Each structure stands twice: as structure tokens, then as C-alpha cells.
Amino acid sequence: MPAISKREQIISEALRLFYQHGFNATGVDKIITEAGVSKKTLYNHFRSKDELVLATLRKRDELFRNNLMRETERLASTPRERLLAVFDVVSAWFQEKGFSGCMFINAAAEFPDTADPCRILSAEHKRLVCDYIRDLAEQAGANNPNELAKQLNLLIEGAIVCTYVGADDSSADRAKEMAKIFLHNALG
Amino acid sequence: MPAISKREQIISEALRLFYQHGFNATGVDKIITEAGVSKKTLYNHFRSKDELVLATLRKRDELFRNNLMRETERLASTPRERLLAVFDVVSAWFQEKGFSGCMFINAAAEFPDTADPCRILSAEHKRLVCDYIRDLAEQAGANNPNELAKQLNLLIEGAIVCTYVGADDSSADRAKEMAKIFLHNALG
DNA sequence: TTAAAGGTATACCGATCTGTTTCCTTTGTC
DNA sequence: GACAAAGGAAACAGATCGGTATACCTTTAA
């Protein structure tokens, strides 16, 4: 067993290619070439491309939320400060080289069927991010942490779209300033 | 010349199919079958599928913004009320049968290349919607109508994503409530 | 009457797609 | 050293993709 399994190699390249070029536009041939594995190996680890897409989205969810939580907790120490620090983490994400929007918003666009496992997983990802914000809101003592979390989450989604589709670089800062108002309303 | 030209027939079906199933997932064969025209006719009116996609997005922008402005002005009479009515129009859009998110967000997901004409057109669409809101903000007497418009626009984008990807039906109402705060701050 | 224009229907092209199969080599383990 | 599992390379299958070409039909206008 090598240090990095073939399965991880495949998912790692699929993550990059699906994110940069889209799901339908990225063929399995491209993935195996970039990952340096044979087609047989890919289909030995995944029953179909759809299953690879799902595994890739699950990995993305794990990486994204782990990074969000780690960075948020690194940048600020109190729950209230962390609710604002989330926007700094998001802002840094926007400025990463190769930023290509939210992979789950992109997935929802490419898999319009509501019953598609990708759509279900995307909704789940959004819920889990919102759950983390709600935890912070609870710790900060918000009287309605769920509503505050949904408000801040909506601001994040708006910032993503305004940045990626609208090409407005000021969106992350704007969302943070808007968030301050709701933090003040909910926490005094 | 028929009442409805072949070109319009094609664009009309392309609008429906691209929106419901995505751009890459919709082949030209499907479009001509549904539109009831031959492939030669399609390629007589459009040089390529890419050009058809562009023409379809242009039509969508026209229809969407015309409807937004018409409905907003029908629902409310003063500029300030109209800034809020925009959220009612958006809410009604979310509840339409066949709602499948924002076609321009979806297009940005399927055409990740920043230089792609579809991306440029999508950014332009977002700018034009924001421009309309800014006009209303100006008429309402906001001291910084541009900033207010960008704030409200960000709330709309957030509501779209939370509704479509996050499957949260309360997002439109939430965005409207959030908008009231910024209206109050900007207009007293 | 006739010729041009624009339409339909259909066959076809080369490329690309997901997925399978075959044959051979490597690798780890008992 | 023997053997089983995994992987690599490449051909292949069947379908679909965007786009072109051919042949025939219908309308229209000079």
C-alpha cells in the first residue's frame, strides 16, 4: 500500500478538474491521464463516473468545512469574533488562485434533477456550513441562533455569487459589513 | 413570414431546455425535435451551438429584467416600496413551477472560462439588475444609492442560492426582512 | 412559368463520451 | 519461490455529440 492510495490520487485530480472545468466537461480519460492511473484502476475503485462525482463532492465538503472551521478558529478566539472571522476566511477563499465559485452551487447547476444524489449532497453541505455558524451563534449567546446563522449564511452565498458571477471584488467586505449589523441586533 | 419566426421557435425551446436540463446536457438534436424544425434550419439561423446559447441568454436577460421591472412597478408605487417589492417578485419567481435557479449562475457554473462570452454576458446581466435597483434607490433619495443597490442585490443572490441549492423555502422572506434594515439605514 | 429561397428529412462525418475487455507486468505475502 | 491481487496499456463497444451534405418539397415573387 503506497503512502497515497490510487483512490486518493483519482479523487485529488477529480477535485481539481471538476472544480476548474465542470463535471460534464471533464471526461474520465482526462482524469486518469492527470492522475497517472489506468482506466481499469478508476473503474476498480468507482462503479461509474457518477459515483466518482459523488465521492469527489464528499471529499470537497470535508476539506472545505475543515478549512473553514480551522481558519475561523485560528483568526479569532471568541464566538462573536469568530462569526465575523468567517467572512475573512471566505474573503481569502475568493482570492485564491483558481477560485471558481462554490463547487456545490456549480454541481446544482449541472445536475438540475432535485432527486439527484449530487443535489441532495449539495443541500446537505449547505446545511452543515449553516450548522457550524449556528453553533458559533449559540456560543455567542444569540437569542435566536438559528435565525442569525441563516442570515449570515445568506450573506455568504450572496457574496459568492456577486464575486464569481458578478465579478464584484468588494462583495466579501460588503457582506462582512452587513453581517456586523445583524450581529449587533442579535447580540447587542 | 409566419407570426412566430423559426428563429424565435428555436430560442423559445432552447430557453426551456437549457434552463431545465443545463447547457451541456441539452443537445441540438433535442432542441430541434422539441422546436419542430430541422437541423439545417437551426444552423441557418445560428452558426454554432455556442451562438445559440448566447442568443438564448440574451433573450433570458431581456425577459427576466422586463418581468422584474414590470412586476415591481405593478406591486408598488413609490421608489422605497418598490425596493422592497423586488423581493416579492423574486419570491414569486422561486415558487414558479419549474424554478431551476438563476440561469446566469447556472451558465457561469457550466462555462468556467472567465473569457467565455457566456460569462461576460452573465456578469452583464447581474450588473443590469443591480443598475435597476440603483435607479430605484436614487429615486428613493438614498445618499449612497450604489452601495444600497449592491447590498440589496447581494441579498437577492443569497436568497436564490439558499432556495435553490440549500432548499430553504424561507430565504426569500428572510432576505426581504434583512433588506428592510438596510432601507431603514439608508433612507431613515 | 419558372427560378430562387427556405424548409424538411435523413444520412453521414469525425470526434468524444462512458464503460468493458484483453493481455501483460508489477507487487506484496505466505 | 509461488501465487494472488492490483495495476498498466490499449483496443474495443455502443452511444451521442456538434456539424455538414444531399435530395426533395413548398412557398413566393418576378
Coordinates of C-alpha atoms (C1' of nucleotides) in Angstrom, one line a residue:
Chain A
M1 CA 0.0 0.0 0.0
P2 CA 1.6 3.3 -1.1
A3 CA 1.6 6.4 1.0
I4 CA -1.1 7.8 -1.2
S5 CA -3.6 5.3 -2.5
K6 CA -4.7 5.2 -6.1
R7 CA -8.2 6.1 -4.9
E8 CA -7.0 9.2 -3.3
Q9 CA -4.9 10.1 -6.3
I10 CA -8.0 9.9 -8.5
I11 CA -10.2 11.9 -6.2
S12 CA -7.5 14.5 -5.8
E13 CA -7.3 15.1 -9.6
A14 CA -11.0 14.8 -10.0
L15 CA -11.4 17.6 -7.3
R16 CA -9.2 19.9 -9.3
L17 CA -10.6 19.1 -12.8
F18 CA -14.3 19.1 -11.8
Y19 CA -13.8 22.4 -10.0
Q20 CA -11.9 24.1 -12.7
H21 CA -13.7 22.8 -15.8
G22 CA -17.1 21.5 -14.6
F23 CA -18.4 18.0 -14.2
N24 CA -19.9 17.3 -17.6
A25 CA -17.0 18.9 -19.4
T26 CA -14.4 16.7 -17.6
G27 CA -14.1 13.2 -19.1
V28 CA -12.8 10.2 -17.2
D29 CA -10.0 10.0 -19.8
K30 CA -8.7 13.4 -18.7
I31 CA -8.9 12.4 -15.0
I32 CA -7.0 9.2 -15.4
T33 CA -4.3 10.9 -17.6
E34 CA -3.8 13.6 -15.0
A35 CA -3.9 11.2 -12.1
G36 CA -1.5 8.9 -13.8
V37 CA -3.6 5.8 -13.4
S38 CA -5.3 3.4 -15.9
K39 CA -9.0 3.4 -16.7
K40 CA -9.2 -0.1 -15.2
T41 CA -8.0 1.3 -11.9
L42 CA -10.6 4.0 -11.9
Y43 CA -13.4 1.6 -12.5
N44 CA -12.0 -0.7 -10.0
H45 CA -12.4 1.9 -7.3
F46 CA -15.6 3.6 -8.6
R47 CA -18.5 1.9 -10.3
S48 CA -19.3 4.8 -12.5
K49 CA -18.4 8.4 -13.2
D50 CA -21.5 9.4 -11.2
E51 CA -20.1 7.6 -8.2
L52 CA -16.7 9.4 -8.6
V53 CA -18.5 12.7 -8.8
L54 CA -20.3 11.9 -5.5
A55 CA -17.1 10.8 -3.8
T56 CA -15.4 13.9 -5.0
L57 CA -18.1 16.1 -3.6
R58 CA -18.0 14.3 -0.3
K59 CA -14.2 15.0 -0.2
R60 CA -14.7 18.6 -1.1
D61 CA -17.3 19.0 1.7
E62 CA -14.9 17.5 4.2
L63 CA -11.9 19.7 3.1
F64 CA -14.0 22.9 2.8
R65 CA -15.6 22.7 6.2
N66 CA -12.5 21.5 7.9
N67 CA -10.6 24.5 6.5
L68 CA -13.5 26.9 7.3
M69 CA -13.5 25.8 11.0
R70 CA -9.7 25.7 11.4
E71 CA -9.1 29.1 9.9
T72 CA -12.1 30.7 11.6
E73 CA -10.9 29.4 15.0
R74 CA -7.3 30.5 14.2
L75 CA -8.3 34.0 13.2
A76 CA -10.5 34.8 16.3
S77 CA -10.9 33.4 19.8
T78 CA -14.4 34.4 21.0
P79 CA -17.5 33.1 19.4
R80 CA -18.7 36.6 18.4
E81 CA -15.4 37.5 16.8
R82 CA -15.5 34.1 15.0
L83 CA -18.9 34.9 13.5
L84 CA -17.2 37.8 11.8
A85 CA -13.9 35.9 11.1
V86 CA -15.9 33.5 8.9
F87 CA -16.2 36.3 6.4
D88 CA -12.4 36.8 6.4
V89 CA -12.0 33.1 5.6
V90 CA -14.5 33.4 2.8
S91 CA -12.7 36.5 1.5
A92 CA -9.4 34.7 1.5
W93 CA -11.1 31.8 -0.4
F94 CA -12.3 34.3 -3.1
Q95 CA -8.7 35.5 -3.6
E96 CA -7.2 32.1 -4.0
K97 CA -5.7 31.4 -7.4
G98 CA -8.1 29.2 -9.4
F99 CA -11.2 30.3 -7.4
S100 CA -14.1 29.0 -9.4
G101 CA -17.1 29.7 -7.2
C102 CA -18.8 27.2 -4.9
M103 CA -18.4 23.6 -6.1
F104 CA -21.9 22.8 -4.7
I105 CA -23.6 25.7 -6.4
N106 CA -21.9 24.6 -9.6
A107 CA -23.0 21.0 -9.1
A108 CA -26.6 22.1 -8.5
A109 CA -26.4 23.9 -11.9
E110 CA -25.1 20.8 -13.7
F111 CA -27.4 18.3 -12.0
P112 CA -30.8 20.0 -12.1
D113 CA -32.8 16.9 -11.1
T114 CA -33.8 17.5 -7.5
A115 CA -33.6 13.8 -6.7
D116 CA -30.0 13.6 -8.0
P117 CA -27.7 12.4 -5.2
C118 CA -25.4 15.3 -6.1
R119 CA -28.2 17.8 -5.4
I120 CA -29.0 16.1 -2.1
L121 CA -25.3 16.2 -1.1
S122 CA -25.1 19.8 -2.1
A123 CA -28.1 20.7 0.1
E124 CA -26.5 18.7 2.9
H125 CA -23.2 20.7 2.6
K126 CA -25.0 24.0 2.8
R127 CA -26.9 22.8 5.8
L128 CA -23.7 21.7 7.6
V129 CA -22.0 25.0 7.0
C130 CA -25.0 26.8 8.4
D131 CA -25.0 24.4 11.3
Y132 CA -21.4 25.4 12.2
I133 CA -22.4 29.1 12.1
R134 CA -25.4 28.3 14.3
D135 CA -23.0 26.6 16.8
L136 CA -21.0 29.8 16.9
A137 CA -24.1 31.9 17.3
E138 CA -25.2 29.7 20.2
Q139 CA -21.9 30.0 21.9
A140 CA -22.1 33.8 21.4
G141 CA -25.4 33.8 23.3
A142 CA -27.7 34.8 20.4
N143 CA -31.3 34.5 21.5
N144 CA -32.2 33.1 18.1
P145 CA -29.0 31.4 16.9
N146 CA -30.7 29.5 14.1
E147 CA -32.1 32.7 12.5
L148 CA -28.8 34.6 12.9
A149 CA -27.0 31.7 11.3
K150 CA -29.4 31.6 8.3
Q151 CA -28.9 35.4 7.9
L152 CA -25.2 35.2 7.9
N153 CA -25.2 32.1 5.7
L154 CA -27.4 34.0 3.2
L155 CA -24.9 36.8 3.2
I156 CA -22.1 34.3 2.4
E157 CA -24.0 32.8 -0.5
G158 CA -24.7 36.3 -1.9
A159 CA -21.0 37.2 -1.6
I160 CA -20.0 34.1 -3.5
V161 CA -22.4 34.8 -6.4
C162 CA -21.6 38.5 -6.5
T163 CA -17.9 37.7 -6.6
Y164 CA -18.0 34.8 -9.1
V165 CA -20.8 35.7 -11.4
G166 CA -21.0 39.4 -10.9
A167 CA -17.2 39.8 -10.7
D168 CA -17.6 42.3 -7.9
D169 CA -14.4 42.2 -5.8
S170 CA -15.9 44.2 -3.0
S171 CA -18.6 41.7 -2.1
A172 CA -16.8 39.9 0.6
D173 CA -16.1 43.1 2.5
R174 CA -19.7 44.3 1.9
A175 CA -21.1 41.0 3.3
K176 CA -18.9 41.3 6.4
E177 CA -20.1 44.9 7.0
M178 CA -23.7 43.8 6.5
A179 CA -23.1 40.9 8.9
K180 CA -22.0 43.3 11.7
I181 CA -25.4 44.9 11.7
F182 CA -27.1 41.5 12.3
L183 CA -24.5 40.6 14.9
H184 CA -25.3 43.8 16.7
N185 CA -29.0 43.3 16.5
A186 CA -28.8 39.7 17.8
L187 CA -26.1 40.1 20.4
G188 CA -26.3 43.8 21.5
Chain B
M1 CA -43.1 35.3 -42.8
P2 CA -45.0 33.4 -40.1
A3 CA -46.3 35.1 -37.0
I4 CA -43.6 33.3 -35.0
S5 CA -40.4 33.0 -36.8
K6 CA -38.3 29.8 -36.8
R7 CA -35.6 31.7 -35.0
E8 CA -38.0 32.5 -32.2
Q9 CA -39.3 29.0 -32.1
I10 CA -35.8 27.7 -31.6
I11 CA -34.8 30.2 -29.0
S12 CA -38.1 29.6 -27.1
E13 CA -37.4 25.8 -26.8
A14 CA -33.7 26.4 -26.1
L15 CA -34.7 28.6 -23.2
R16 CA -36.8 25.9 -21.7
L17 CA -34.4 23.0 -22.3
F18 CA -31.2 24.8 -21.3
Y19 CA -32.9 26.1 -18.1
Q20 CA -34.4 22.8 -17.1
H21 CA -31.6 20.4 -18.0
G22 CA -28.5 22.6 -18.4
F23 CA -26.4 23.7 -21.4
N24 CA -24.0 20.8 -21.8
A25 CA -26.7 18.2 -21.1
T26 CA -29.0 19.6 -23.8
G27 CA -28.0 18.5 -27.3
V28 CA -29.0 20.4 -30.5
D29 CA -31.0 17.3 -31.6
K30 CA -33.2 17.6 -28.6
I31 CA -33.8 21.3 -29.3
I32 CA -34.7 20.9 -33.0
T33 CA -37.1 17.9 -32.1
E34 CA -38.9 19.9 -29.5
A35 CA -38.9 23.1 -31.6
G36 CA -40.2 21.1 -34.6
V37 CA -37.6 22.4 -37.0
S38 CA -34.8 20.7 -39.0
K39 CA -31.2 20.8 -38.1
K40 CA -30.4 22.7 -41.3
T41 CA -32.8 25.5 -40.1
L42 CA -31.1 25.7 -36.8
Y43 CA -27.7 26.1 -38.4
N44 CA -29.1 28.5 -40.9
H45 CA -30.0 30.8 -38.0
F46 CA -27.1 30.1 -35.7
R47 CA -23.5 29.5 -36.7
S48 CA -23.0 27.1 -33.8
K49 CA -24.5 25.8 -30.6
D50 CA -22.3 28.3 -28.7
E51 CA -24.0 31.1 -30.6
L52 CA -27.4 29.7 -29.8
V53 CA -26.5 29.6 -26.2
L54 CA -25.5 33.2 -26.3
A55 CA -28.7 34.2 -28.1
T56 CA -30.7 32.3 -25.6
L57 CA -29.1 34.0 -22.6
R58 CA -29.6 37.4 -24.2
K59 CA -33.3 36.6 -24.6
R60 CA -33.5 35.4 -21.0
D61 CA -31.9 38.6 -19.8
E62 CA -34.5 40.6 -21.7
L63 CA -37.4 38.6 -20.5
F64 CA -36.2 38.4 -16.9
R65 CA -35.5 42.1 -16.4
N66 CA -38.6 43.2 -18.2
N67 CA -40.7 41.0 -15.9
L68 CA -38.8 42.2 -12.8
M69 CA -39.4 45.8 -13.7
R70 CA -43.0 45.4 -14.7
E71 CA -44.0 43.4 -11.7
T72 CA -42.0 45.6 -9.3
E73 CA -43.8 48.7 -10.6
R74 CA -47.1 46.9 -10.6
L75 CA -46.8 45.8 -6.9
A76 CA -45.7 49.2 -5.5
S77 CA -45.9 52.8 -6.5
T78 CA -43.2 54.7 -4.5
P79 CA -39.5 54.0 -5.1
R80 CA -39.0 53.0 -1.5
E81 CA -41.9 50.5 -1.6
R82 CA -40.5 49.2 -4.9
L83 CA -37.2 48.5 -3.4
L84 CA -39.0 46.0 -1.1
A85 CA -41.4 44.8 -3.8
V86 CA -38.4 43.5 -5.7
F87 CA -38.2 40.8 -3.1
D88 CA -41.8 39.9 -3.6
V89 CA -41.2 39.5 -7.3
V90 CA -38.2 37.3 -6.5
S91 CA -40.2 35.3 -4.1
A92 CA -42.9 34.6 -6.7
W93 CA -40.2 33.5 -9.1
F94 CA -38.9 31.0 -6.6
Q95 CA -42.4 29.5 -6.4
E96 CA -42.9 29.1 -10.1
K97 CA -43.3 25.6 -11.3
G98 CA -40.1 24.6 -12.9
F99 CA -37.9 27.1 -11.0
S100 CA -34.4 25.9 -11.5
G101 CA -32.2 28.7 -10.0
C102 CA -30.7 31.6 -11.9
M103 CA -29.9 30.8 -15.5
F104 CA -26.8 33.0 -15.4
I105 CA -25.5 31.5 -12.2
N106 CA -26.0 28.1 -13.9
A107 CA -24.3 29.4 -17.0
A108 CA -21.3 30.6 -15.0
A109 CA -21.0 27.1 -13.5
E110 CA -21.0 25.4 -16.9
F111 CA -18.7 27.8 -18.6
P112 CA -15.9 28.4 -16.1
D113 CA -13.6 30.2 -18.5
T114 CA -13.7 33.8 -17.4
A115 CA -13.2 35.0 -21.0
D116 CA -16.2 32.9 -22.3
P117 CA -18.8 35.2 -23.8
C118 CA -21.4 33.5 -21.7
R119 CA -19.5 34.5 -18.5
I120 CA -19.3 38.1 -19.8
L121 CA -23.0 38.2 -20.6
S122 CA -23.8 36.7 -17.2
A123 CA -21.8 39.4 -15.4
E124 CA -23.5 42.0 -17.6
H125 CA -26.9 40.6 -16.6
K126 CA -26.1 40.9 -12.9
R127 CA -24.9 44.4 -13.4
L128 CA -28.0 45.4 -15.2
V129 CA -30.3 44.1 -12.5
C130 CA -28.2 45.9 -9.9
D131 CA -28.4 49.1 -12.1
Y132 CA -32.2 48.9 -11.9
I133 CA -32.1 48.6 -8.1
R134 CA -29.7 51.6 -8.0
D135 CA -32.2 53.6 -10.1
L136 CA -34.9 52.9 -7.5
A137 CA -32.5 53.8 -4.7
E138 CA -31.7 57.1 -6.4
Q139 CA -35.4 57.9 -6.8
A140 CA -35.9 57.0 -3.2
G141 CA -33.3 59.5 -2.2
A142 CA -30.6 57.3 -0.8
N143 CA -27.4 59.2 -0.1
N144 CA -25.4 56.3 -1.4
P145 CA -27.7 54.6 -3.9
N146 CA -24.9 52.5 -5.4
E147 CA -24.0 50.9 -2.1
L148 CA -27.6 50.3 -1.1
A149 CA -28.2 48.6 -4.5
K150 CA -25.2 46.3 -4.1
Q151 CA -26.4 45.4 -0.6
L152 CA -29.9 44.5 -1.8
N153 CA -28.5 42.7 -4.8
L154 CA -26.3 40.6 -2.6
L155 CA -29.4 39.7 -0.5
I156 CA -31.2 38.6 -3.7
E157 CA -28.3 36.4 -4.8
G158 CA -28.1 34.9 -1.4
A159 CA -31.8 34.1 -1.4
I160 CA -31.5 32.4 -4.8
V161 CA -28.7 30.1 -3.7
C162 CA -30.3 29.3 -0.3
T163 CA -33.6 28.5 -2.0
Y164 CA -32.2 26.5 -5.0
V165 CA -29.2 24.8 -3.5
G166 CA -30.0 24.9 0.2
A167 CA -33.7 24.1 -0.4
D168 CA -34.6 26.7 2.3
D169 CA -38.1 28.0 1.4
S170 CA -37.9 30.8 3.9
S171 CA -35.0 32.5 2.2
A172 CA -37.0 35.0 0.2
D173 CA -38.9 36.2 3.2
R174 CA -35.6 36.4 5.2
A175 CA -33.9 38.4 2.5
K176 CA -36.8 40.8 2.5
E177 CA -36.7 41.3 6.3
M178 CA -32.9 41.8 6.1
A179 CA -33.4 44.3 3.3
K180 CA -35.7 46.4 5.5
I181 CA -32.9 47.1 7.8
F182 CA -30.7 48.5 5.1
L183 CA -33.5 50.5 3.7
H184 CA -34.1 52.0 7.1
N185 CA -30.4 52.8 7.5
A186 CA -30.1 54.4 4.1
L187 CA -33.4 56.2 4.0
G188 CA -34.3 56.8 7.6
Chain C
dT1 C1' -43.9 29.7 -65.8
dT2 C1' -40.1 29.5 -63.6
dA3 C1' -36.3 30.2 -60.6
dA4 C1' -34.7 31.4 -56.2
dA5 C1' -35.2 30.8 -51.2
dG6 C1' -36.0 28.4 -47.4
dG7 C1' -37.9 24.4 -45.3
dT8 C1' -37.9 19.1 -44.1
dA9 C1' -36.0 14.6 -43.6
dT10 C1' -32.2 11.8 -43.4
dA11 C1' -27.9 10.0 -44.0
dC12 C1' -23.5 10.9 -42.8
dC13 C1' -18.8 12.6 -40.7
dG14 C1' -15.3 12.6 -37.3
dA15 C1' -14.7 13.3 -32.6
dT16 C1' -15.7 12.2 -27.9
dC17 C1' -18.2 10.1 -24.3
dT18 C1' -18.7 6.2 -20.6
dG19 C1' -17.6 1.7 -19.8
dT20 C1' -15.6 -3.2 -20.9
dT21 C1' -12.2 -6.4 -22.1
dT22 C1' -7.8 -8.5 -23.1
dC23 C1' -3.1 -9.3 -22.2
dC24 C1' 0.8 -8.5 -19.8
dT25 C1' 3.6 -6.7 -15.8
dT26 C1' 4.3 -5.5 -11.1
dT27 C1' 4.0 -6.2 -6.3
dG28 C1' 3.1 -7.9 -1.8
dT29 C1' 2.6 -12.1 1.1
dC30 C1' 2.8 -16.7 2.7
Chain D
dG1 C1' 9.9 -19.3 -4.9
dA2 C1' 4.7 -19.5 -5.8
dC3 C1' 0.7 -17.3 -6.2
dA4 C1' -3.0 -14.0 -6.0
dA5 C1' -4.3 -9.3 -6.3
dA6 C1' -3.7 -4.9 -8.4
dG7 C1' -2.3 -2.0 -12.0
dG8 C1' -0.9 -0.5 -16.8
dA9 C1' -1.6 0.0 -21.8
dA10 C1' -4.5 -0.2 -25.4
dA11 C1' -8.1 -1.9 -28.1
dC12 C1' -12.8 -2.0 -28.4
dA13 C1' -18.0 -1.3 -28.0
dG14 C1' -22.0 1.4 -28.3
dA15 C1' -23.9 5.7 -27.9
dT16 C1' -24.1 10.6 -28.5
dC17 C1' -22.0 14.8 -29.6
dG18 C1' -21.7 19.1 -32.9
dG19 C1' -21.9 20.0 -37.5
dT20 C1' -22.3 19.0 -42.8
dA21 C1' -24.2 17.3 -47.1
dT22 C1' -27.7 15.6 -50.1
dA23 C1' -32.3 15.2 -52.0
dC24 C1' -36.8 16.6 -52.2
dC25 C1' -40.6 19.7 -51.2
dT26 C1' -43.2 24.1 -50.7
dT27 C1' -43.8 28.9 -51.0
dT28 C1' -43.1 33.2 -53.2
dA29 C1' -42.3 36.6 -56.5
dA30 C1' -40.5 38.2 -60.9

